[in-house]
Short mmCIF file of C-alpha atoms in Angstrom, two decimals:
data_model
loop_
_atom_site.label_atom_id
_atom_site.label_comp_id
_atom_site.label_asym_id
_atom_site.label_seq_id
_atom_site.Cartn_x
_atom_site.Cartn_y
_atom_site.Cartn_z
CA GLU R 1 32.78 8.72 28.19
CA SER R 2 36.45 8.47 29.16
CA VAL R 3 36.53 4.76 28.24
CA LEU R 4 35.10 5.47 24.81
CA GLU R 5 37.62 8.27 24.37
CA SER R 6 40.44 5.83 25.18
CA PHE R 7 39.19 3.49 22.47
CA ARG R 8 38.78 6.36 20.01
CA LYS R 9 42.41 7.42 20.64
CA GLU R 10 43.47 3.75 20.31
CA LYS R 11 44.99 3.91 23.80
CA ALA R 12 42.51 1.66 25.58
CA PHE R 13 45.08 -1.01 26.45
CA GLU R 14 47.34 1.64 27.96
CA GLU R 15 44.68 3.57 29.88
CA ILE R 16 42.06 1.03 31.03
CA PRO R 17 43.31 -1.09 33.96
CA VAL R 18 41.22 -4.20 33.27
CA LEU R 19 42.45 -4.29 29.67
CA GLN R 20 46.04 -3.97 30.90
CA MET R 21 45.45 -6.96 33.16
CA LEU R 22 43.76 -9.04 30.49
CA SER R 23 46.47 -8.33 27.93
CA MET R 24 49.33 -9.60 30.11
CA THR R 25 50.93 -12.71 28.66
CA GLU R 26 51.49 -15.92 30.58
CA SER R 27 55.26 -15.37 30.42
CA GLU R 28 54.95 -11.82 31.80
CA ILE R 29 52.93 -13.10 34.74
CA ALA R 30 55.33 -16.02 35.29
CA GLU R 31 58.27 -13.60 35.47
CA ARG R 32 56.42 -11.33 37.91
CA ALA R 33 55.44 -14.34 40.04
CA LYS R 34 59.05 -15.56 40.13
CA HIS R 35 60.36 -12.19 41.33
CA PHE R 36 57.49 -11.83 43.82
CA VAL R 37 58.11 -15.26 45.36
CA GLU R 38 61.86 -14.56 45.66
CA LYS R 39 61.00 -11.63 47.97
CA LEU R 40 58.47 -13.58 50.07
CA LYS R 41 60.20 -14.67 53.27
CA ASN R 42 57.92 -16.55 55.67
CA ASP R 43 59.11 -19.88 57.07
CA ASN R 44 55.52 -20.93 57.85
CA LEU R 45 54.48 -20.79 54.20
CA LYS R 46 55.17 -23.20 51.38
CA ILE R 47 55.11 -21.23 48.14
CA GLU R 48 55.01 -22.70 44.64
CA ILE R 49 54.38 -21.27 41.21
CA ILE R 50 52.00 -23.48 39.27
CA PRO R 51 50.40 -23.22 35.83
CA GLY R 52 46.73 -22.35 35.80
CA LYS R 53 43.95 -20.28 34.29
CA SER R 54 42.86 -16.79 35.25
CA VAL R 55 39.25 -16.40 36.35
CA ILE R 56 37.79 -13.34 34.69
CA GLY R 57 35.02 -11.26 36.23
CA GLY R 58 34.54 -13.41 39.31
CA GLY R 59 33.03 -16.09 37.09
CA SER R 60 30.94 -13.76 34.94
CA ALA R 61 32.98 -14.73 31.86
CA PRO R 62 33.39 -18.51 32.26
CA ASP R 63 34.58 -19.02 28.68
CA VAL R 64 37.46 -16.54 29.08
CA GLN R 65 40.27 -18.22 31.00
CA PRO R 66 43.66 -17.03 29.83
CA PRO R 67 46.67 -19.09 30.91
CA THR R 68 48.60 -17.76 33.87
CA SER R 69 51.10 -18.67 36.56
CA LEU R 70 49.48 -18.94 39.97
CA ILE R 71 51.19 -18.49 43.31
CA SER R 72 50.17 -21.46 45.44
CA ILE R 73 50.31 -20.90 49.20
CA THR R 74 50.03 -23.48 51.96
CA HIS R 75 50.77 -22.99 55.65
CA GLU R 76 52.33 -25.55 57.98
CA ASP R 77 49.52 -25.13 60.55
CA LEU R 78 46.60 -23.45 58.76
CA PRO R 79 44.21 -24.93 56.20
CA ALA R 80 43.58 -23.01 52.97
CA ASN R 81 40.19 -21.70 54.13
CA LYS R 82 41.82 -20.12 57.21
CA ILE R 83 44.50 -18.48 55.04
CA GLU R 84 41.70 -17.15 52.83
CA GLN R 85 39.84 -15.79 55.87
CA ILE R 86 42.95 -14.05 57.24
CA LEU R 87 43.74 -12.48 53.87
CA ARG R 88 40.16 -11.30 53.26
CA GLN R 89 40.26 -9.55 56.65
CA ALA R 90 43.61 -7.90 55.92
CA THR R 91 43.87 -4.20 55.14
CA PRO R 92 43.50 -4.02 52.21
CA PRO R 93 41.65 -7.31 51.71
CA VAL R 94 43.42 -9.91 49.58
CA ILE R 95 41.16 -12.01 47.37
CA GLY R 96 42.33 -15.31 45.96
CA ARG R 97 40.83 -18.74 45.47
CA ILE R 98 41.22 -22.22 46.86
CA LEU R 99 42.00 -25.32 44.83
CA GLU R 100 43.05 -28.68 46.27
CA ASP R 101 43.50 -27.16 49.75
CA LYS R 102 45.91 -24.52 48.41
CA PHE R 103 45.29 -20.79 48.48
CA LEU R 104 45.99 -19.37 45.01
CA LEU R 105 46.94 -15.85 43.96
CA ASP R 106 46.98 -14.63 40.37
CA LEU R 107 49.24 -11.61 39.89
CA ARG R 108 47.19 -10.75 36.80
CA THR R 109 44.79 -9.11 39.29
CA VAL R 110 47.49 -7.27 41.25
CA PHE R 111 48.98 -4.01 40.03
CA GLU R 112 52.76 -3.86 40.26
CA ASP R 113 52.57 -0.92 42.69
CA GLU R 114 50.47 -3.11 45.03
CA GLU R 115 53.02 -5.92 45.27
CA ALA R 116 55.00 -4.48 48.21
CA GLU R 117 51.83 -4.19 50.29
CA LEU R 118 50.78 -7.72 49.33
CA LEU R 119 54.21 -9.02 50.35
CA GLU R 120 53.87 -7.39 53.78
CA ILE R 121 50.48 -9.00 54.30
CA LEU R 122 51.71 -12.46 53.29
CA ILE R 123 54.84 -12.21 55.41
CA GLY R 124 52.59 -11.45 58.40
CA ILE R 125 50.61 -14.70 58.19
#
């Protein structure tokens, strides 16, 4: 009922989190990723920002893949699947994906008020 009310008031993109995430532009995400990476200090990690596509709905919407900037993470001693395991067991769990032995994060799926906590988790790897 509240979702329908948001649409009726024409405030759905302001009030519904998933619509806020989906409506972010590639340049907005790239800017966030740049600022995020500047704060990430961990000598064991190699961090890059790479172009990519967002995966919507855990694969339930395969035809919807908006462009994004991904944060690519590799570790000097740990393979990508170990990084993924560590992050999934973190509190709170961090969910990303692996491509070409790199762990990838898409800030489209991270609220801005969650970034500080995510930074702490990544610094601790």
